[in-house]
XYZ file of C-alpha atoms in Angstrom:
616
model
C -0.767 -33.978 7.338
C 2.171 -34.938 9.325
C 2.523 -31.900 11.706
C 0.756 -28.556 12.097
C 1.465 -25.425 14.130
C -1.431 -23.094 15.006
C -1.023 -19.438 16.319
C 2.438 -20.132 17.782
C 3.812 -17.375 20.016
C 7.441 -17.237 21.387
C 8.359 -14.051 23.138
C 11.532 -12.962 24.881
C 10.757 -9.845 26.988
C 9.534 -7.397 24.368
C 10.604 -9.274 21.284
C 8.242 -11.642 19.538
C 10.528 -14.315 17.887
C 7.518 -16.048 16.549
C 4.384 -13.888 16.365
C 1.266 -16.293 16.274
C 2.480 -18.116 13.215
C 0.776 -21.189 11.730
C 2.176 -23.792 9.488
C 1.182 -27.318 8.055
C 3.600 -29.713 6.772
C 2.173 -32.466 4.660
C 3.385 -35.996 3.790
C 6.492 -36.000 1.802
C 6.746 -32.203 1.517
C 10.277 -30.714 1.162
C 10.845 -27.456 2.786
C 13.732 -25.015 3.030
C 13.499 -22.903 6.234
C 15.306 -19.596 5.644
C 15.657 -16.193 7.161
C 18.322 -13.832 8.408
C 20.702 -15.046 11.262
C 18.801 -14.588 14.528
C 15.333 -14.534 12.768
C 14.121 -17.713 14.792
C 14.762 -20.593 12.516
C 16.268 -22.759 15.266
C 13.680 -21.573 17.669
C 11.003 -22.842 15.245
C 12.751 -26.219 14.731
C 12.726 -26.626 18.599
C 8.873 -25.973 18.742
C 8.417 -28.550 15.981
C 10.319 -31.124 18.072
C 8.519 -30.176 21.334
C 11.928 -29.246 22.761
C 10.482 -25.736 23.277
C 6.972 -25.071 24.759
C 5.452 -22.021 23.006
C 3.933 -19.205 25.146
C 0.793 -19.579 23.165
C -0.592 -21.785 20.476
C -0.983 -25.447 19.586
C 1.368 -28.144 18.036
C -0.370 -31.123 16.494
C 1.055 -34.079 14.799
C -0.368 -37.245 13.339
C -0.463 -40.397 15.516
C 1.909 -42.274 13.192
C 4.390 -39.263 12.819
C 8.015 -39.885 13.821
C 10.361 -36.914 13.929
C 14.239 -36.956 13.407
C 16.012 -33.932 14.548
C 19.697 -32.883 13.664
C 20.600 -29.759 15.719
C 23.660 -27.685 15.157
C 25.022 -28.408 18.605
C 24.743 -32.054 19.497
C 25.459 -34.225 22.675
C 28.197 -36.582 21.776
C 27.231 -40.304 21.759
C 29.230 -42.459 24.224
C 29.914 -46.031 25.332
C 29.593 -47.765 21.999
C 31.329 -48.468 18.736
C 30.442 -46.530 15.528
C 28.568 -49.507 14.148
C 26.543 -49.987 17.310
C 25.629 -46.274 17.202
C 24.217 -46.655 13.939
C 22.526 -50.009 14.747
C 20.435 -48.235 17.502
C 18.449 -46.798 14.725
C 16.629 -50.197 14.449
C 14.408 -51.812 16.984
C 15.206 -55.282 17.988
C 13.510 -58.476 16.573
C 11.713 -59.036 19.888
C 10.355 -55.449 19.971
C 8.986 -55.846 16.555
C 7.134 -58.998 17.521
C 5.761 -57.404 20.730
C 4.571 -54.409 18.741
C 2.685 -56.607 16.193
C 0.959 -58.602 19.032
C -0.240 -55.365 20.625
C -1.353 -54.046 17.243
C -3.386 -57.160 16.522
C -5.332 -56.715 19.779
C -5.829 -53.030 19.077
C -7.215 -53.743 15.647
C -10.069 -55.830 17.174
C -11.239 -52.657 19.165
C -11.176 -50.261 16.212
C -13.794 -49.513 13.469
C -12.430 -51.093 10.292
C -13.660 -47.972 8.422
C -11.891 -45.562 10.672
C -8.756 -43.433 10.002
C -6.857 -44.973 13.037
C -7.566 -48.581 11.698
C -6.087 -47.601 8.513
C -2.943 -45.930 9.927
C -2.417 -48.960 12.333
C -2.643 -51.357 9.325
C -0.030 -49.231 7.587
C 2.257 -49.415 10.668
C 1.687 -53.226 11.008
C 2.905 -53.516 7.297
C 6.021 -51.504 8.113
C 6.871 -53.726 11.164
C 6.273 -56.986 9.189
C 8.584 -55.518 6.356
C 11.178 -54.792 8.977
C 10.873 -58.275 10.417
C 11.181 -59.673 6.768
C 14.147 -57.574 5.948
C 15.928 -57.648 9.276
C 18.701 -59.572 7.758
C 19.439 -56.488 5.272
C 20.096 -54.141 8.068
C 23.969 -54.639 8.009
C 24.114 -53.724 4.207
C 21.929 -50.687 5.063
C 24.187 -49.485 7.881
C 27.286 -49.915 5.652
C 25.805 -47.944 2.713
C 24.985 -44.937 4.957
C 28.235 -45.007 6.957
C 30.331 -45.271 3.783
C 28.241 -42.503 2.073
C 28.793 -40.050 4.914
C 32.603 -40.634 4.636
C 33.494 -43.249 7.376
C 35.825 -46.056 6.600
C 35.053 -49.735 7.207
C 38.111 -50.047 9.519
C 36.341 -47.313 11.697
C 33.162 -49.342 12.267
C 34.560 -51.094 15.405
C 36.113 -47.936 16.764
C 34.653 -46.286 19.835
C 32.558 -43.133 19.022
C 34.470 -41.241 21.758
C 37.457 -41.075 19.380
C 35.504 -39.103 16.849
C 35.707 -35.230 16.803
C 32.738 -33.050 16.972
C 32.157 -32.836 13.099
C 32.237 -36.624 12.831
C 30.034 -36.854 15.925
C 27.454 -34.925 13.876
C 27.855 -37.438 11.015
C 27.214 -40.335 13.461
C 23.912 -38.748 14.526
C 23.006 -37.934 10.864
C 23.681 -41.634 9.827
C 21.421 -42.862 12.793
C 18.700 -40.463 11.782
C 18.722 -41.525 8.035
C 18.577 -45.159 9.060
C 15.634 -44.475 11.369
C 13.754 -43.201 8.273
C 11.326 -40.946 10.288
C 8.235 -39.528 8.563
C 9.654 -35.981 9.130
C 13.350 -34.856 9.227
C 14.394 -31.681 10.561
C 17.858 -30.733 9.629
C 19.623 -27.593 11.152
C 22.678 -26.726 8.955
C 23.405 -30.275 7.987
C 26.054 -29.512 5.462
C 28.445 -27.537 7.843
C 30.474 -30.653 8.692
C 30.303 -32.447 5.408
C 33.164 -32.449 2.806
C 32.208 -32.177 -0.837
C 32.098 -36.119 -1.460
C 29.669 -36.699 1.504
C 27.575 -33.738 0.689
C 26.983 -35.006 -2.885
C 26.047 -38.371 -1.439
C 23.770 -36.824 1.170
C 22.068 -34.655 -1.351
C 21.337 -37.768 -3.562
C 20.050 -39.658 -0.502
C 17.535 -36.964 0.435
C 16.337 -36.817 -3.261
C 15.152 -40.359 -2.846
C 13.883 -39.891 0.665
C 10.139 -40.701 0.829
C 9.356 -38.780 4.025
C 8.948 -35.028 4.521
C 11.797 -32.760 5.621
C 12.611 -29.267 6.694
C 16.135 -28.052 5.923
C 17.825 -24.966 7.463
C 20.835 -24.193 5.361
C 22.901 -21.429 3.841
C 23.930 -23.632 0.946
C 22.023 -22.186 -1.967
C 22.541 -25.168 -4.381
C 21.783 -27.656 -1.715
C 18.280 -25.870 -1.124
C 17.733 -25.466 -4.898
C 18.362 -29.078 -5.587
C 16.258 -30.476 -2.791
C 13.352 -28.156 -1.703
C 9.932 -27.699 -3.474
C 8.826 -25.149 -0.990
C 10.374 -22.327 1.009
C 9.343 -21.275 4.574
C 10.565 -17.758 5.081
C 10.787 -16.290 8.606
C 11.029 -12.545 9.115
C 10.287 -10.293 12.017
C 8.430 -13.035 13.641
C 6.152 -13.910 10.811
C 6.254 -17.025 8.656
C 5.408 -17.003 4.858
C 5.222 -20.072 2.585
C 6.485 -19.816 -1.084
C 6.148 -22.532 -3.767
C 9.458 -23.587 -5.595
C 13.039 -23.738 -4.737
C 15.283 -21.154 -3.161
C 16.151 -19.507 -6.568
C 12.423 -19.026 -7.362
C 11.835 -17.596 -3.810
C 14.567 -15.001 -4.305
C 13.030 -13.960 -7.733
C 9.506 -13.727 -6.226
C 10.708 -11.817 -3.047
C 12.616 -9.292 -5.162
C 9.537 -8.741 -7.296
C 7.285 -8.452 -4.347
C 9.616 -5.835 -2.701
C 9.650 -3.948 -5.973
C 5.887 -3.991 -6.103
C 5.631 -2.867 -2.457
C 7.963 0.032 -3.148
C 5.947 0.964 -6.258
C 2.712 0.892 -4.239
C 4.126 3.017 -1.583
C 5.478 5.616 -3.995
C 2.122 5.635 -5.821
C 0.310 6.264 -2.534
C 2.718 8.970 -1.623
C 1.875 10.651 -4.980
C -1.838 10.208 -4.470
C -1.710 11.800 -1.080
C 0.079 14.790 -2.670
C -2.504 14.856 -5.504
C -5.397 14.885 -3.232
C -3.777 17.687 -1.105
C -3.064 19.585 -4.318
C -6.671 19.333 -5.350
C -7.894 20.491 -1.940
C -5.473 23.378 -2.019
C -6.417 24.436 -5.615
C -10.115 24.251 -5.201
C -10.707 24.895 -1.521
C -12.323 28.312 -2.011
C -14.252 27.459 -5.195
C -17.975 27.180 -4.451
C -18.714 24.818 -7.371
C -16.157 22.427 -5.992
C -16.842 22.648 -2.232
C -18.510 19.173 -2.045
C -15.632 17.497 -3.866
C -13.130 19.303 -1.757
C -14.832 17.955 1.464
C -15.061 14.455 -0.084
C -11.252 14.590 -0.692
C -10.514 15.795 2.904
C -12.497 12.760 4.197
C -10.749 10.521 1.642
C -7.404 11.769 2.851
C -8.320 11.092 6.535
C -9.250 7.409 5.606
C -6.122 6.702 3.694
C -4.330 3.797 5.507
C -0.662 4.761 5.149
C 1.624 2.060 3.674
C 5.002 1.845 5.232
C 8.341 1.874 3.400
C 9.257 -1.744 2.552
C 12.028 -2.723 4.783
C 15.206 -3.818 3.266
C 17.524 -6.137 5.189
C 20.876 -4.864 6.453
C 23.768 -6.458 4.854
C 27.509 -6.587 5.086
C 29.100 -4.166 2.494
C 32.799 -4.245 2.211
C 35.800 -4.839 -0.160
C 39.305 -6.078 0.440
C 42.074 -3.518 0.474
C 44.137 -3.243 -2.616
C 46.632 -5.989 -3.131
C 50.293 -4.786 -2.843
C 52.512 -5.674 -5.704
C 54.514 -8.842 -5.565
C 56.501 -11.205 -7.697
C 54.971 -13.600 -10.153
C 54.599 -16.573 -7.774
C 53.370 -16.367 -4.078
C 54.312 -19.635 -2.377
C 56.360 -22.655 -3.602
C 56.377 -26.039 -1.827
C 58.991 -28.661 -2.800
C 58.711 -32.333 -1.577
C 56.721 -31.351 1.470
C 55.783 -33.995 3.970
C 53.761 -33.671 7.159
C 52.497 -35.926 10.119
C 50.925 -35.837 13.482
C 52.623 -38.446 15.555
C 52.316 -41.742 13.695
C 49.721 -40.505 11.256
C 51.032 -39.304 7.948
C 48.947 -36.504 6.491
C 50.920 -35.451 3.366
C 53.864 -37.160 1.653
C 56.272 -35.419 -0.765
C 53.944 -32.923 -2.056
C 55.069 -30.200 -4.577
C 52.800 -27.148 -5.093
C 53.058 -23.639 -6.390
C 50.701 -20.646 -5.863
C 51.017 -18.003 -8.467
C 49.730 -14.388 -8.662
C 46.723 -14.830 -10.710
C 45.764 -18.307 -9.081
C 42.430 -18.714 -7.457
C 42.544 -22.180 -5.885
C 39.972 -24.328 -4.083
C 41.229 -27.010 -1.723
C 38.729 -29.997 -1.626
C 38.708 -33.565 -0.197
C 37.244 -35.771 2.338
C 37.268 -34.733 6.044
C 40.456 -35.804 7.768
C 42.567 -35.969 4.560
C 44.542 -32.716 5.393
C 42.713 -29.723 3.698
C 43.055 -27.473 6.780
C 46.521 -28.715 7.475
C 47.691 -27.910 4.067
C 46.269 -24.403 4.317
C 47.877 -23.921 7.722
C 51.147 -24.935 6.276
C 50.706 -22.480 3.307
C 49.929 -19.776 5.833
C 52.950 -20.652 8.008
C 50.634 -21.237 10.922
C 52.349 -24.617 11.229
C 55.948 -25.370 10.170
C 56.572 -28.224 7.608
C 58.435 -31.147 8.946
C 60.133 -32.089 5.713
C 60.667 -30.419 2.372
C 61.119 -26.680 1.517
C 58.868 -23.757 1.746
C 59.609 -20.592 -0.274
C 57.644 -17.380 0.151
C 57.671 -15.086 -2.904
C 58.967 -11.594 -3.297
C 56.894 -8.938 -1.336
C 54.178 -11.455 -0.600
C 51.833 -10.549 2.310
C 49.663 -13.518 3.511
C 46.217 -13.090 5.147
C 44.701 -16.227 6.885
C 41.226 -16.914 8.002
C 39.771 -19.865 9.913
C 36.675 -20.437 12.038
C 38.863 -22.226 14.659
C 41.713 -19.668 14.503
C 42.923 -18.777 18.019
C 42.650 -14.797 17.973
C 44.413 -12.718 20.452
C 41.017 -11.756 21.803
C 39.763 -12.125 25.336
C 36.195 -13.097 26.007
C 35.625 -9.929 28.107
C 37.229 -7.714 25.404
C 34.719 -5.529 23.414
C 34.445 -5.776 19.701
C 36.254 -2.570 19.317
C 39.044 -3.572 21.789
C 39.566 -6.834 19.940
C 39.975 -4.908 16.557
C 42.368 -2.404 18.159
C 44.645 -5.089 19.335
C 45.348 -6.456 15.834
C 45.043 -3.072 13.953
C 48.247 -1.304 12.839
C 49.196 1.347 15.518
C 48.680 4.192 12.993
C 45.111 3.245 12.478
C 42.686 5.443 14.417
C 39.565 4.516 16.143
C 37.366 6.319 13.476
C 38.786 3.943 10.671
C 38.294 0.871 12.711
C 34.658 1.860 13.634
C 34.081 2.421 9.842
C 35.258 -1.113 9.106
C 33.182 -2.609 11.873
C 30.132 -0.697 10.631
C 30.501 -2.311 7.269
C 30.175 -5.763 9.038
C 27.035 -4.540 10.943
C 28.824 -3.753 14.116
C 27.340 -0.280 14.450
C 26.895 2.179 17.466
C 26.582 0.103 20.711
C 27.451 -3.161 18.894
C 31.040 -2.095 19.000
C 31.022 -2.306 22.629
C 29.680 -5.869 22.913
C 31.834 -8.275 24.793
C 33.388 -11.096 22.527
C 31.606 -13.626 24.883
C 28.233 -12.296 23.808
C 28.779 -12.802 20.085
C 27.105 -15.550 18.051
C 28.940 -17.860 15.647
C 27.940 -15.560 12.750
C 29.065 -12.441 14.566
C 32.456 -14.030 15.382
C 32.866 -14.976 11.686
C 32.073 -11.522 10.657
C 34.426 -10.059 13.196
C 37.291 -12.185 11.785
C 36.515 -11.102 8.282
C 36.609 -7.445 9.440
C 39.972 -8.098 11.064
C 41.309 -9.185 7.566
C 40.614 -5.628 6.365
C 42.857 -3.973 8.719
C 45.861 -4.485 6.445
C 46.353 -5.211 2.695
C 47.525 -8.477 1.486
C 48.139 -10.064 -1.870
C 47.400 -13.700 -0.987
C 44.353 -14.700 0.905
C 44.140 -18.144 2.662
C 40.558 -18.951 3.783
C 39.320 -22.003 5.655
C 35.530 -22.482 5.360
C 34.832 -18.677 5.443
C 31.082 -19.150 4.728
C 30.191 -21.276 7.859
C 27.891 -19.131 10.115
C 27.320 -16.553 7.392
C 23.725 -15.973 6.215
C 22.980 -15.701 2.494
C 23.362 -11.990 2.104
C 26.735 -11.886 3.940
C 27.935 -14.845 1.985
C 27.002 -13.160 -1.365
C 28.773 -9.958 -0.406
C 31.934 -11.901 0.559
C 31.870 -13.705 -2.738
C 31.583 -10.366 -4.629
C 34.454 -8.964 -2.529
C 36.667 -12.017 -3.474
C 35.676 -11.554 -7.097
C 36.854 -7.927 -6.955
C 40.038 -8.936 -5.135
C 43.207 -8.534 -7.267
C 45.441 -10.862 -5.380
C 45.744 -14.650 -5.188
C 43.250 -16.737 -3.332
C 43.525 -20.229 -1.762
C 40.170 -21.341 -0.118
C 38.893 -24.445 1.688
C 35.231 -24.807 1.159
C 32.411 -27.436 0.179
C 29.969 -24.733 -0.995
C 29.641 -25.273 -4.763
C 27.799 -22.188 -5.587
C 30.189 -20.123 -3.697
C 33.249 -21.546 -5.297
C 32.002 -21.648 -8.888
C 32.834 -18.089 -10.016
C 35.869 -17.716 -7.755
C 38.246 -20.546 -8.609
C 40.184 -21.543 -11.707
C 42.077 -24.470 -10.068
C 41.155 -27.293 -7.673
C 43.621 -29.060 -5.403
C 42.109 -32.461 -4.243
C 43.840 -33.900 -1.051
C 43.512 -37.529 -1.229
C 45.648 -40.379 0.007
C 48.444 -38.067 1.397
C 48.780 -36.505 -2.073
C 47.399 -33.389 -3.757
C 46.011 -33.846 -7.311
C 45.667 -30.716 -9.415
C 42.641 -29.974 -11.705
C 42.819 -26.918 -14.097
C 39.362 -25.648 -14.070
C 36.321 -24.626 -12.111
C 34.610 -26.637 -9.196
C 31.939 -27.869 -11.739
C 34.848 -29.251 -14.007
C 36.287 -31.109 -11.014
C 33.009 -32.545 -9.989
C 32.386 -33.821 -13.488
C 35.892 -35.250 -13.687
C 35.116 -36.935 -10.367
C 31.998 -38.586 -12.084
C 29.447 -36.556 -10.057
C 27.024 -34.840 -12.401
C 25.448 -31.568 -11.042
C 24.005 -29.843 -14.130
C 22.440 -26.424 -13.745
C 19.961 -24.905 -16.105
C 20.515 -21.172 -16.724
C 17.430 -19.210 -17.641
C 17.723 -15.981 -19.625
C 16.655 -12.936 -17.566
C 13.067 -11.833 -18.500
C 13.068 -8.886 -20.770
C 11.468 -5.926 -19.259
C 8.678 -4.059 -21.293
C 9.193 -0.333 -21.625
C 5.924 1.496 -20.585
C 4.507 3.595 -23.297
C 4.079 7.294 -22.616
C 0.627 8.506 -22.745
C -0.040 11.323 -25.066
C -0.455 14.721 -23.441
C -4.035 16.009 -22.940
C -4.808 18.185 -25.848
C -4.767 21.907 -25.224
C -8.156 22.383 -26.865
C -9.936 20.632 -23.993
C -11.980 23.348 -21.960
C -11.080 24.056 -18.361
C -14.323 22.620 -16.977
C -13.891 19.366 -18.931
C -10.348 19.018 -17.759
C -11.490 19.420 -14.077
C -14.143 16.623 -14.611
C -11.491 14.325 -16.124
C -9.256 14.934 -13.042
C -12.063 14.211 -10.639
C -12.762 10.872 -12.633
C -9.201 9.701 -12.736
C -8.427 10.574 -9.156
C -11.456 8.474 -8.283
C -10.131 5.536 -10.233
C -6.660 5.920 -8.691
C -8.125 6.030 -5.163
C -10.113 2.772 -5.718
C -6.943 1.198 -7.034
C -4.926 2.371 -4.069
C -7.523 0.809 -1.742
C -7.080 -2.523 -3.483
C -3.225 -2.236 -3.341
C -3.409 -1.879 0.347
C -5.032 -5.320 0.963
C -2.676 -7.915 2.405
C -3.253 -10.524 -0.427
C -3.104 -7.892 -3.308
C 0.305 -9.031 -4.493
C -0.719 -12.725 -4.393
C -3.362 -11.986 -7.019
C -2.317 -12.758 -10.576
C -3.951 -9.558 -11.800
C -1.744 -7.317 -9.460
C 0.758 -6.520 -12.228
C -1.860 -5.414 -14.721
C -3.450 -3.176 -12.043
C -0.132 -1.652 -11.240
C 0.473 -0.899 -14.998
C -3.088 0.690 -15.089
C -2.246 2.779 -12.005
C 0.958 4.228 -13.726
C -0.970 4.881 -16.961
C -3.597 6.760 -15.110
C -0.908 8.763 -13.132
C 0.673 9.671 -16.354
C -2.607 10.830 -17.803
C -3.363 12.827 -14.611
C -0.008 14.605 -14.808
C -0.849 15.798 -18.410
C -4.201 17.063 -17.241
C -2.758 19.010 -14.325
C -0.098 20.389 -16.733
C -2.820 21.628 -18.996
C -4.482 23.460 -16.145
C -1.317 25.218 -15.350
C -1.010 26.675 -18.890
């Protein structure tokens, strides 16, 4: 065991964010922590790191446990070079020798057969190994920094010159070099380009410690995680397997819960029908009273809750010419820094293009130039006939004031002819319902701001969408719905993203921005990755075939009335017993649950036939 939580309670006013949850993380275990935005994932990570003290409960960690935490919002590192920042991951030669001296003294006080003695011996071996391999530290630092996308010439650069995304990579590099026994990573892929993401994923595959990853990148979770910790309505549940298996099992469980709920509703109706039919029949008085008591004791199952999700489609794309945008010999620079040199590109009507490349190469710059957010400095820009552009960026400066409400913000960018009802309808599709429409912009989370910007794109039709990292801050469900809407969209699409699963079905061309040029690949994102000599194969399993339940034969009309009534009593007794079992919390975890559900349906069908024979 590396770390354990016991009965952890975190409560804000009347809301229990974490409702007395327990969790044990073992040595080398690989978890994905998932749940809706706002469900408490980041709160849980803060509890694990002791950055947040729970209202109730206990956090226990092994004595030799070291924790590395990468939050979404970091404190910038100051006062050192990039290389020095990475070097702080290693304790000095003198510190190691001091630790070894203290450990030798402590060993003399401990029982050689005890657990603490064993752990201390293990720690001593690690320190001796560090001392022996101290000369290899520069090579390790270089490997990690280069892997995360830094260049050798940046090693001596002061860290204050790096932007927020690169600051996150600096902290990530230091954590990986520290090699803690437990890594806690909150959305680690948000600031990684595709190349760095692939390297980081490969690094974690070989990592010997345990880790917990919060991410909305489905493929990243599938490739790395062996267990899923799912948080919903304050409760934590643990699922074996990667995220894909979790989704399948969760869908099956919801389907089973819905079936159990419907079956119980039918049983209640059946019992009530029996009572109503035989209430005044003397020979059935005892059975009627038994069923009245039975009905009183039934623990009502609730309707399985389904998560709210964004539901929208882009407006129809207006007609246009055959090409949308044509760039000829375009160059662009920021001061002395040249970004693009003599680039010629064309976006045509059916094109669906992904822009990829290392951070800082100019992906977002190229998209802004295509969207005419920035003017090109050299070369020629042609906009096609009847082309209507629509641009999205997380960093886009909207004409919104922080004290504007959500509704007011939308009204400012909506066409004058669009009424409040239509705007409210669009907001509702993005989960801004009822009072949410009157929230001030300042109160919105990152995910809510992203949804609002997407909603604003639906205020007018366009035939060329230009999207810069649209999936950042979106949860899995919202991301899936955006992907579906883009698949249905009939116009052209140019998108900057590092999310491989999101891009895979969407794009048929890839523009790689590299060394001030744009390399064109005709194919999907998988084709591009293969051509770049990064192998990410994906097994596709056929969907399981569903067995069609056989219809039971109708009860024969020759059965006497009394015998039919006895059969009804017997079957209802069986159904009631099965229903009690189905109400148990661990019912669906039992491997026999599916067989019992099938039996339940079979008995239901038989009972319907018996009741029908009574009516004749």
